[in-house]
Amino acid sequence: MSDWQKVPKVKVVSLYRVISGEHAPEPDSTLPNIVYSPAIDLTSYTAVLKSSIRNRRFNTTSTPKPAIIVTPTKYSHVQAAVLSAKKLGLQLKIRSGGHDYDGLSYVSNEKNYIVLDMQNLNKVTVDIDTETAFVEAGAQLGALYYHISQKSKFHGFPAGVCPTVGVGGHLSGGGYGTMLRKFGTSVDQVIDAQIVDVHGRVLDRKSMGEDLFWAIRGGGGASFGVVLSYTVKTVRIPEISTVFKITKQIEENAVDLVYKWQLVAPIIDVNLFIRVMITPVTVNNRKTHQATFVAHFLGDSGRLLSVMSEKFPELGVKKEDCLELSWARSVLYWANLDHTMPTEILLDRHLDTINYLIRKSDYVQSPITKSGWGAIFEKMMELGQVGLYLNPYGGKMYEIAEDTVPFPHRAGNLFKIQYSTNWADDDPKLEGIYMTQTRALYAFMTRFVSKNPRCSFLCYRDLDIGTMVGNGESSYNSGKVYGEKYFKSNFHRLVKVKTKVDPDNFFRNEQSIPVLHVKAKL
């Protein structure tokens, strides 16, 4: 059976209501050109569906597929899609870059649903005089970085290291990058936004009100409406950034270095961000794990070497390990791209190689003992494929209150863990094997990480920590399970906002913010 034959069918008349734009704010003959259905043009539908799938786990013949895909080119198209889906009783999934790790922006457990793919709404405008940037939700981080770098050598934006991540999902989920210790998260820089609400209205910060504006800065915009754009503050940076990458095997004291890293990285100079990647590797036909220390420093190599010599001499960083780059070229370096290539490559929406992947997250609030790290390395070698990415906090992250935006993971966290499992083989059995391995390491790490709740990062979507079940009180109770892990006490304010702006829960997904019902207690 071909892919399209597995797509649930909506009534033909309903399909054409969407295509004709019956619910558009104004007559628009272009609407049919941005609506894709397998029943009308299978080739185009398939191409658009696959264009932004960033996890091959959700690009199989058995993966649920939308009945319709809408690719708006103007805001009235988004309004039409919202009003049409609402009228037809269809779930609306919203996709900007397609990096949702569990595919929730384009896969659903509901029978009939529409995907609103924002890739054509990708305008970026930078105003260096006001030190701001306007960026539409369908733009990718790489485009935002490129346009800022073209206007100034002394400005940047603190967001993710992967250039193909969509702005809409990244900013609405929290967003962070190698400058978070200096400037905080991406959403800490948001000063305005535009959104289409459940009534089809286009609202900005003033017209949506401060509660809704608060909610879409880290609370997951897709629970409240369709985010069209953000206006953000750019940040001032030095003309030179310095990067380095140093890898140590277990035999080269990798365990001791990771132990020392966790003590130093959160309190070192705020201009320095050092990520540690603990990954499987084969050396001399022997499987083992290694620790790779990757740094981004806002400043020249001389200053960096001085900081490292004083605070982390054990790593042994030397002048020849350091590479001085512009901020834009440091983005290429961190994305594992050739930093000498033209920075226009950041505009390419398909830079990265797409593999199968699994992700999870944790936060560490107390240093892990040296013997604890030894046990973690041993467990990882036993399991085989799972890697850990350790991202330090401190600096600005400790200065911002937990309730400033919905993203709450601030003071008290030493570092964040990303569990990372990747593979390229098409063997369908591997997903089960690697999922089991990843869950096993996650379970093993329980004693080392945050508790009550065990916290998670929304941008590292993980359905294992809970999903919404049922309606009414049951949806609230199930939503609270994952909601408090993502948002801590901010979850309760998010529920109040959701109940006010979308009481019928039109904007929903498997981990959306639930509506408060009479029997539920905040």
XYZ file of C-alpha atoms in Angstrom:
522
model
C 0.000 0.000 0.000
C 1.411 3.406 -0.964
C 1.860 6.247 1.512
C -1.071 8.307 0.308
C -3.505 5.410 0.562
C -2.877 5.357 4.301
C -3.794 9.029 4.693
C -7.190 9.379 6.420
C -9.815 10.871 4.128
C -11.928 13.853 5.032
C -15.119 14.541 3.122
C -14.448 15.950 -0.323
C -16.681 18.951 0.306
C -14.750 19.693 3.497
C -11.452 19.490 1.649
C -12.611 21.966 -0.944
C -13.864 24.350 1.702
C -10.290 24.644 2.883
C -8.920 24.917 -0.639
C -11.424 27.540 -1.755
C -10.816 29.640 1.312
C -14.425 29.780 2.374
C -13.300 31.039 5.771
C -10.603 33.403 4.555
C -10.845 36.987 5.909
C -10.975 38.208 2.311
C -11.364 36.625 -1.169
C -8.075 35.064 -2.219
C -7.606 33.190 -5.475
C -4.132 32.010 -4.417
C -5.401 29.818 -1.577
C -5.768 26.647 -3.675
C -2.105 26.963 -4.680
C -0.872 26.565 -1.114
C -3.035 23.591 -0.145
C -1.787 20.040 -0.762
C -3.754 16.809 -0.697
C -2.733 13.287 -1.803
C -6.087 12.985 -3.519
C -5.277 15.932 -5.797
C -1.499 15.827 -6.359
C 0.344 13.034 -4.588
C 3.787 14.072 -5.834
C 3.556 17.652 -4.581
C 1.924 16.565 -1.318
C 4.685 14.065 -0.594
C 7.431 16.548 -1.435
C 6.022 19.198 0.898
C 5.380 16.712 3.707
C 8.926 15.345 3.606
C 10.618 18.712 3.073
C 10.804 19.519 6.779
C 10.922 16.092 8.411
C 14.107 16.154 10.497
C 13.798 12.721 12.103
C 13.638 9.678 9.833
C 11.737 7.768 12.511
C 8.703 9.735 11.332
C 9.216 9.318 7.604
C 8.011 5.768 7.093
C 5.025 4.217 5.348
C 3.421 3.506 8.727
C 3.818 7.065 10.038
C 0.415 8.839 10.317
C 0.011 11.521 7.693
C -2.113 14.656 7.421
C -5.153 14.796 5.217
C -4.144 18.273 4.071
C -1.018 20.419 4.203
C -1.340 24.208 4.015
C 1.762 26.300 3.244
C 0.686 29.922 3.838
C 2.461 32.768 2.100
C 0.600 35.511 3.951
C -1.126 35.913 7.261
C -4.640 35.703 5.820
C -3.820 32.157 4.719
C -3.078 31.252 8.335
C -6.350 32.821 9.417
C -8.212 30.830 6.761
C -6.556 27.586 7.857
C -7.424 28.145 11.516
C -11.039 29.038 10.837
C -11.495 26.224 8.314
C -9.985 23.564 10.583
C -12.098 24.812 13.461
C -15.247 24.724 11.320
C -14.482 21.198 10.088
C -13.518 19.867 13.502
C -9.999 18.943 12.356
C -6.884 19.086 14.484
C -4.314 21.629 13.282
C -0.619 20.800 13.601
C 1.846 23.691 13.224
C 5.305 23.129 11.725
C 8.049 25.729 11.350
C 11.332 23.832 11.001
C 10.238 20.240 11.630
C 12.782 19.626 14.407
C 10.250 18.529 17.018
C 12.111 15.431 18.223
C 8.969 13.325 18.592
C 7.398 14.666 15.401
C 4.437 16.405 17.034
C 4.476 19.244 14.504
C 3.456 16.911 11.678
C 2.358 13.570 13.202
C -0.839 13.011 15.192
C -2.665 10.292 17.062
C -5.955 11.755 15.827
C -7.510 10.242 12.719
C -7.897 13.419 10.656
C -5.628 16.427 10.936
C -4.126 19.294 8.954
C -0.493 20.413 8.933
C 0.069 24.149 8.730
C 3.619 24.363 7.379
C 5.048 27.835 7.991
C 8.164 27.527 5.806
C 7.069 30.241 3.344
C 6.567 32.790 6.123
C 10.285 33.309 6.616
C 10.951 37.054 6.440
C 13.841 38.431 8.524
C 14.407 42.181 8.970
C 17.251 43.529 11.107
C 17.364 47.088 12.432
C 20.770 47.733 13.955
C 19.827 51.295 14.944
C 17.258 49.871 17.388
C 19.238 46.653 17.883
C 16.194 44.536 17.048
C 15.193 41.926 14.508
C 11.793 40.959 13.152
C 11.647 37.287 12.226
C 8.733 35.222 10.986
C 8.023 31.809 12.477
C 8.948 29.872 9.332
C 12.437 31.338 9.131
C 15.299 29.184 10.331
C 17.901 30.194 12.888
C 20.577 30.208 10.201
C 18.709 32.891 8.272
C 18.339 35.022 11.391
C 22.051 34.676 12.139
C 23.030 35.494 8.562
C 20.938 38.647 8.332
C 22.203 39.944 11.670
C 25.817 39.292 10.634
C 25.278 41.173 7.379
C 24.237 44.273 9.277
C 26.853 44.237 12.031
C 30.036 42.514 13.200
C 29.188 43.458 16.755
C 25.713 41.979 17.149
C 24.383 38.454 17.448
C 21.500 36.461 18.847
C 21.616 33.788 21.593
C 19.902 30.760 20.117
C 20.575 27.186 18.990
C 23.616 25.747 17.247
C 21.658 24.011 14.473
C 20.981 26.495 11.631
C 17.977 24.585 10.235
C 15.891 24.804 13.417
C 12.712 26.794 12.848
C 12.361 30.073 14.741
C 8.718 29.425 15.612
C 9.324 26.247 17.559
C 12.680 27.263 19.012
C 11.522 30.530 20.532
C 8.111 29.314 21.650
C 9.764 26.408 23.499
C 12.500 28.374 25.263
C 15.533 28.239 23.000
C 19.161 28.374 24.041
C 22.638 28.337 22.584
C 26.287 28.938 23.321
C 25.685 32.486 24.598
C 23.081 31.637 27.262
C 25.525 32.128 30.161
C 26.116 35.704 28.952
C 22.648 36.664 27.743
C 20.122 34.034 28.843
C 17.753 32.121 26.584
C 16.297 33.108 23.226
C 12.909 33.951 24.741
C 14.535 36.317 27.210
C 15.187 38.554 24.193
C 11.623 38.586 22.780
C 9.927 41.992 22.973
C 6.914 41.523 20.672
C 5.098 38.840 18.702
C 2.218 38.285 16.321
C -0.184 35.399 16.655
C -3.395 34.124 15.040
C -5.774 33.159 17.827
C -8.614 30.658 17.870
C -10.983 33.314 16.503
C -8.750 33.936 13.493
C -7.577 37.334 14.692
C -4.032 38.591 14.129
C -2.820 39.922 17.482
C 0.377 41.629 18.589
C 1.691 42.040 22.124
C -0.609 44.955 22.892
C -3.782 43.378 21.533
C -3.130 39.855 22.865
C -2.323 41.101 26.370
C 0.591 40.365 28.654
C -0.695 36.970 29.854
C -0.788 35.447 26.385
C 2.455 37.179 25.430
C 4.044 35.632 28.514
C 2.731 32.170 27.614
C 4.115 32.000 24.068
C 7.652 32.812 25.255
C 8.615 29.320 26.343
C 5.221 27.737 27.002
C 4.872 26.234 23.544
C 3.106 28.566 21.135
C 1.119 25.778 19.472
C -1.028 25.410 22.608
C -2.377 28.944 22.260
C -2.488 29.834 18.583
C -0.301 30.125 15.506
C 2.740 32.295 16.143
C 3.412 34.357 13.018
C 6.488 36.306 14.070
C 8.701 37.458 16.901
C 10.497 40.737 17.408
C 13.701 40.177 19.345
C 16.541 42.147 20.831
C 19.919 41.455 19.280
C 22.868 41.336 21.688
C 26.210 43.119 21.530
C 29.203 40.863 21.039
C 32.922 41.344 20.344
C 34.137 41.167 16.750
C 36.152 38.036 17.570
C 34.889 34.747 18.979
C 37.243 31.905 19.855
C 36.381 28.220 19.611
C 38.153 24.981 20.415
C 37.424 21.269 20.431
C 39.428 18.844 22.548
C 38.697 15.113 22.761
C 39.852 12.844 25.569
C 39.595 9.059 25.763
C 38.895 7.240 29.007
C 42.602 6.372 29.153
C 43.356 10.115 29.014
C 41.471 10.856 32.234
C 38.172 11.656 30.512
C 36.213 10.749 33.646
C 38.295 13.054 35.845
C 37.986 15.885 33.340
C 34.199 15.606 33.135
C 34.060 15.595 36.930
C 36.144 18.795 37.058
C 34.169 20.367 34.198
C 30.888 20.234 36.145
C 32.530 22.159 39.013
C 34.050 24.817 36.773
C 31.768 25.335 33.761
C 28.813 26.935 35.633
C 31.021 29.477 37.478
C 33.697 30.285 34.911
C 33.758 33.562 32.921
C 30.245 34.191 31.559
C 31.699 34.787 28.095
C 32.710 31.109 27.949
C 30.448 28.166 27.172
C 31.974 24.667 27.202
C 29.786 21.769 26.104
C 30.849 18.191 26.810
C 29.812 15.410 24.440
C 30.219 11.893 25.822
C 29.854 9.641 22.808
C 30.500 6.059 21.699
C 33.585 5.508 19.566
C 35.676 2.628 18.226
C 39.425 2.898 18.866
C 41.749 0.160 17.585
C 38.751 -2.110 16.974
C 37.642 -1.635 20.578
C 34.361 0.060 21.479
C 34.637 2.727 24.142
C 33.367 6.233 24.984
C 35.130 9.559 24.764
C 34.525 13.067 26.082
C 34.763 15.985 23.658
C 34.958 19.514 25.096
C 33.660 22.125 22.647
C 33.962 25.796 23.564
C 32.662 29.143 22.398
C 34.259 32.221 23.943
C 33.178 35.801 23.302
C 36.654 37.266 22.936
C 40.121 36.523 21.598
C 42.259 33.455 22.239
C 44.615 35.265 24.588
C 41.826 36.041 27.018
C 40.406 32.537 26.649
C 43.736 30.891 27.400
C 44.104 33.066 30.486
C 40.682 31.964 31.753
C 41.359 28.299 31.057
C 44.800 28.420 32.641
C 43.349 29.839 35.824
C 40.096 27.872 36.114
C 40.515 24.635 34.143
C 44.222 23.952 33.534
C 43.622 20.190 33.610
C 42.115 20.312 30.118
C 45.429 21.538 28.749
C 44.121 23.982 26.146
C 46.932 25.470 24.032
C 47.131 28.329 21.571
C 47.162 25.908 18.633
C 43.850 24.407 19.833
C 42.112 27.766 19.479
C 40.504 29.239 16.397
C 39.519 32.911 16.228
C 36.429 33.560 14.112
C 33.639 36.023 13.582
C 30.437 35.142 15.422
C 28.766 34.047 12.150
C 31.660 31.708 11.364
C 31.561 30.319 14.896
C 27.993 29.303 14.061
C 29.316 27.292 11.105
C 31.978 25.713 13.330
C 29.446 24.658 15.959
C 27.179 23.242 13.253
C 30.078 20.997 12.128
C 30.311 22.882 8.837
C 33.384 24.253 7.086
C 33.864 27.612 8.804
C 35.718 28.978 5.754
C 32.744 28.659 3.400
C 30.597 31.711 2.565
C 28.193 32.495 5.394
C 25.355 32.532 2.823
C 25.264 28.784 3.421
C 23.292 29.621 6.577
C 20.339 30.415 4.290
C 20.212 26.809 3.062
C 17.156 25.149 4.622
C 18.615 21.669 4.113
C 22.125 21.921 5.520
C 22.083 18.948 7.828
C 22.039 15.208 7.209
C 18.785 13.621 8.330
C 19.138 10.473 10.445
C 17.052 8.447 12.831
C 17.234 9.914 16.305
C 15.996 9.744 19.895
C 16.326 12.545 22.456
C 15.640 13.032 26.153
C 16.684 15.645 28.711
C 17.558 16.141 32.375
C 18.884 18.810 34.713
C 21.668 18.301 37.251
C 21.559 20.387 40.416
C 24.270 18.782 42.574
C 27.746 17.764 41.424
C 28.042 14.112 40.489
C 30.830 12.346 42.352
C 33.871 11.032 40.538
C 32.732 7.473 41.217
C 29.300 8.453 39.884
C 30.836 9.592 36.607
C 32.800 6.371 36.446
C 29.573 4.408 36.807
C 27.888 6.522 34.109
C 30.716 5.853 31.634
C 30.545 2.129 32.428
C 26.772 2.070 31.915
C 27.098 3.886 28.600
C 29.697 1.389 27.390
C 27.421 -1.459 28.444
C 24.510 0.006 26.472
C 26.554 0.913 23.412
C 24.887 3.600 21.292
C 23.621 6.359 23.598
C 25.514 9.631 24.005
C 25.230 12.498 26.478
C 25.536 16.216 25.703
C 26.220 18.314 28.804
C 25.403 22.032 28.598
C 26.508 24.357 31.431
C 24.363 26.969 33.136
C 25.353 29.794 35.476
C 25.901 33.451 34.672
C 22.809 35.225 33.359
C 20.733 32.080 33.803
C 21.057 32.463 37.569
C 19.924 36.093 37.489
C 16.527 35.664 35.805
C 13.547 34.617 37.939
C 11.842 31.288 37.172
C 8.513 32.938 36.376
C 9.796 35.712 34.090
C 8.751 33.507 31.163
C 7.310 29.947 31.213
C 10.793 28.439 30.774
C 11.682 27.919 34.481
C 15.068 26.175 34.539
C 17.289 28.853 36.007
C 19.187 29.162 39.317
C 20.114 25.904 40.987
C 20.901 24.032 37.785
C 24.554 23.249 37.131
C 23.962 21.854 33.658
C 21.432 20.318 31.329
C 21.773 16.832 29.859
C 20.631 15.873 26.391
C 20.440 12.130 25.781
C 21.359 11.592 22.136
C 21.001 8.429 20.083
C 21.512 8.546 16.306
C 21.661 5.931 13.561
C 21.469 5.813 9.783
C 20.611 2.166 9.098
C 17.083 1.532 7.786
C 16.675 -1.686 9.799
C 13.271 -1.246 11.563
C 14.433 -3.347 14.526
C 17.007 -0.723 15.497
C 14.446 1.759 16.762
C 13.287 -0.666 19.435
C 16.860 -1.534 20.397
C 18.023 2.066 20.653
C 14.871 3.247 22.370
C 15.435 0.575 25.010
C 19.059 1.655 25.435
C 18.146 5.335 25.766
C 15.419 4.622 28.297
C 17.796 2.410 30.248
C 20.382 5.185 30.557
C 17.652 7.677 31.482
C 16.492 5.329 34.248
C 20.076 4.798 35.431
C 20.580 8.578 35.722
C 17.630 9.027 38.105
C 19.781 9.320 41.228
C 21.970 12.030 39.697
C 19.374 14.478 38.353
C 16.638 16.874 39.496
C 13.725 15.538 41.534
C 10.173 16.525 42.505
C 9.725 17.054 39.644
C 12.361 15.457 37.482
C 12.586 18.322 34.999
C 12.728 18.241 31.204
C 13.270 20.799 28.438
C 10.320 21.422 26.117
C 12.523 21.905 23.048
C 13.790 18.339 23.599
C 10.316 16.893 23.189
C 9.909 13.547 24.958
C 6.598 11.681 24.935
C 7.923 9.187 27.479
C 7.407 11.698 30.280
C 3.652 11.816 29.663
C 0.939 12.564 27.129
C -2.505 14.121 27.256
C -5.211 11.533 27.738
C -8.951 11.985 27.283
C -10.941 15.142 27.853
C -12.078 17.243 30.757
C -10.524 16.465 34.118
C -8.540 13.505 32.772
C -6.810 15.726 30.198
C -5.854 18.182 32.922
C -4.532 15.464 35.229
C -2.498 13.813 32.483
C -1.270 17.181 31.227
C -0.077 18.072 34.698
C 2.315 15.092 34.670
C 4.449 16.347 31.787
C 3.497 20.000 32.293
C 5.168 20.307 35.677
C 8.313 18.602 34.349
C 8.589 21.106 31.533
C 7.374 24.214 33.357
C 7.460 23.526 37.129
C 5.048 25.890 38.926
C 4.625 27.979 35.748
C 2.418 25.173 34.441
C -0.519 26.410 36.508
C -0.367 29.909 35.049
C -0.124 28.428 31.564
C -3.323 26.454 32.214
C -5.130 29.627 33.253
C -4.012 31.418 30.089
C -5.004 28.438 27.929
C -8.434 28.221 29.532
C -9.025 31.898 28.872
C -7.859 32.117 25.250
C -8.782 28.634 23.947
C -11.435 27.138 26.264
C -12.512 24.493 23.732
C -8.930 23.233 23.318
C -8.766 23.695 19.568
C -4.995 24.172 19.610
C -3.917 20.816 20.950
C -1.323 18.123 20.594
C -0.116 15.139 22.572
C 1.739 17.397 25.021
C -0.148 20.675 24.819
C -1.304 22.783 27.746
C -4.676 21.444 28.982
C -7.801 23.433 29.736
C -8.838 23.865 33.373
C -12.146 22.207 34.172
C -14.403 22.711 37.160
C -13.212 19.723 39.207
C -9.510 20.329 38.574
C -7.675 22.282 41.250
C -4.740 24.556 40.528
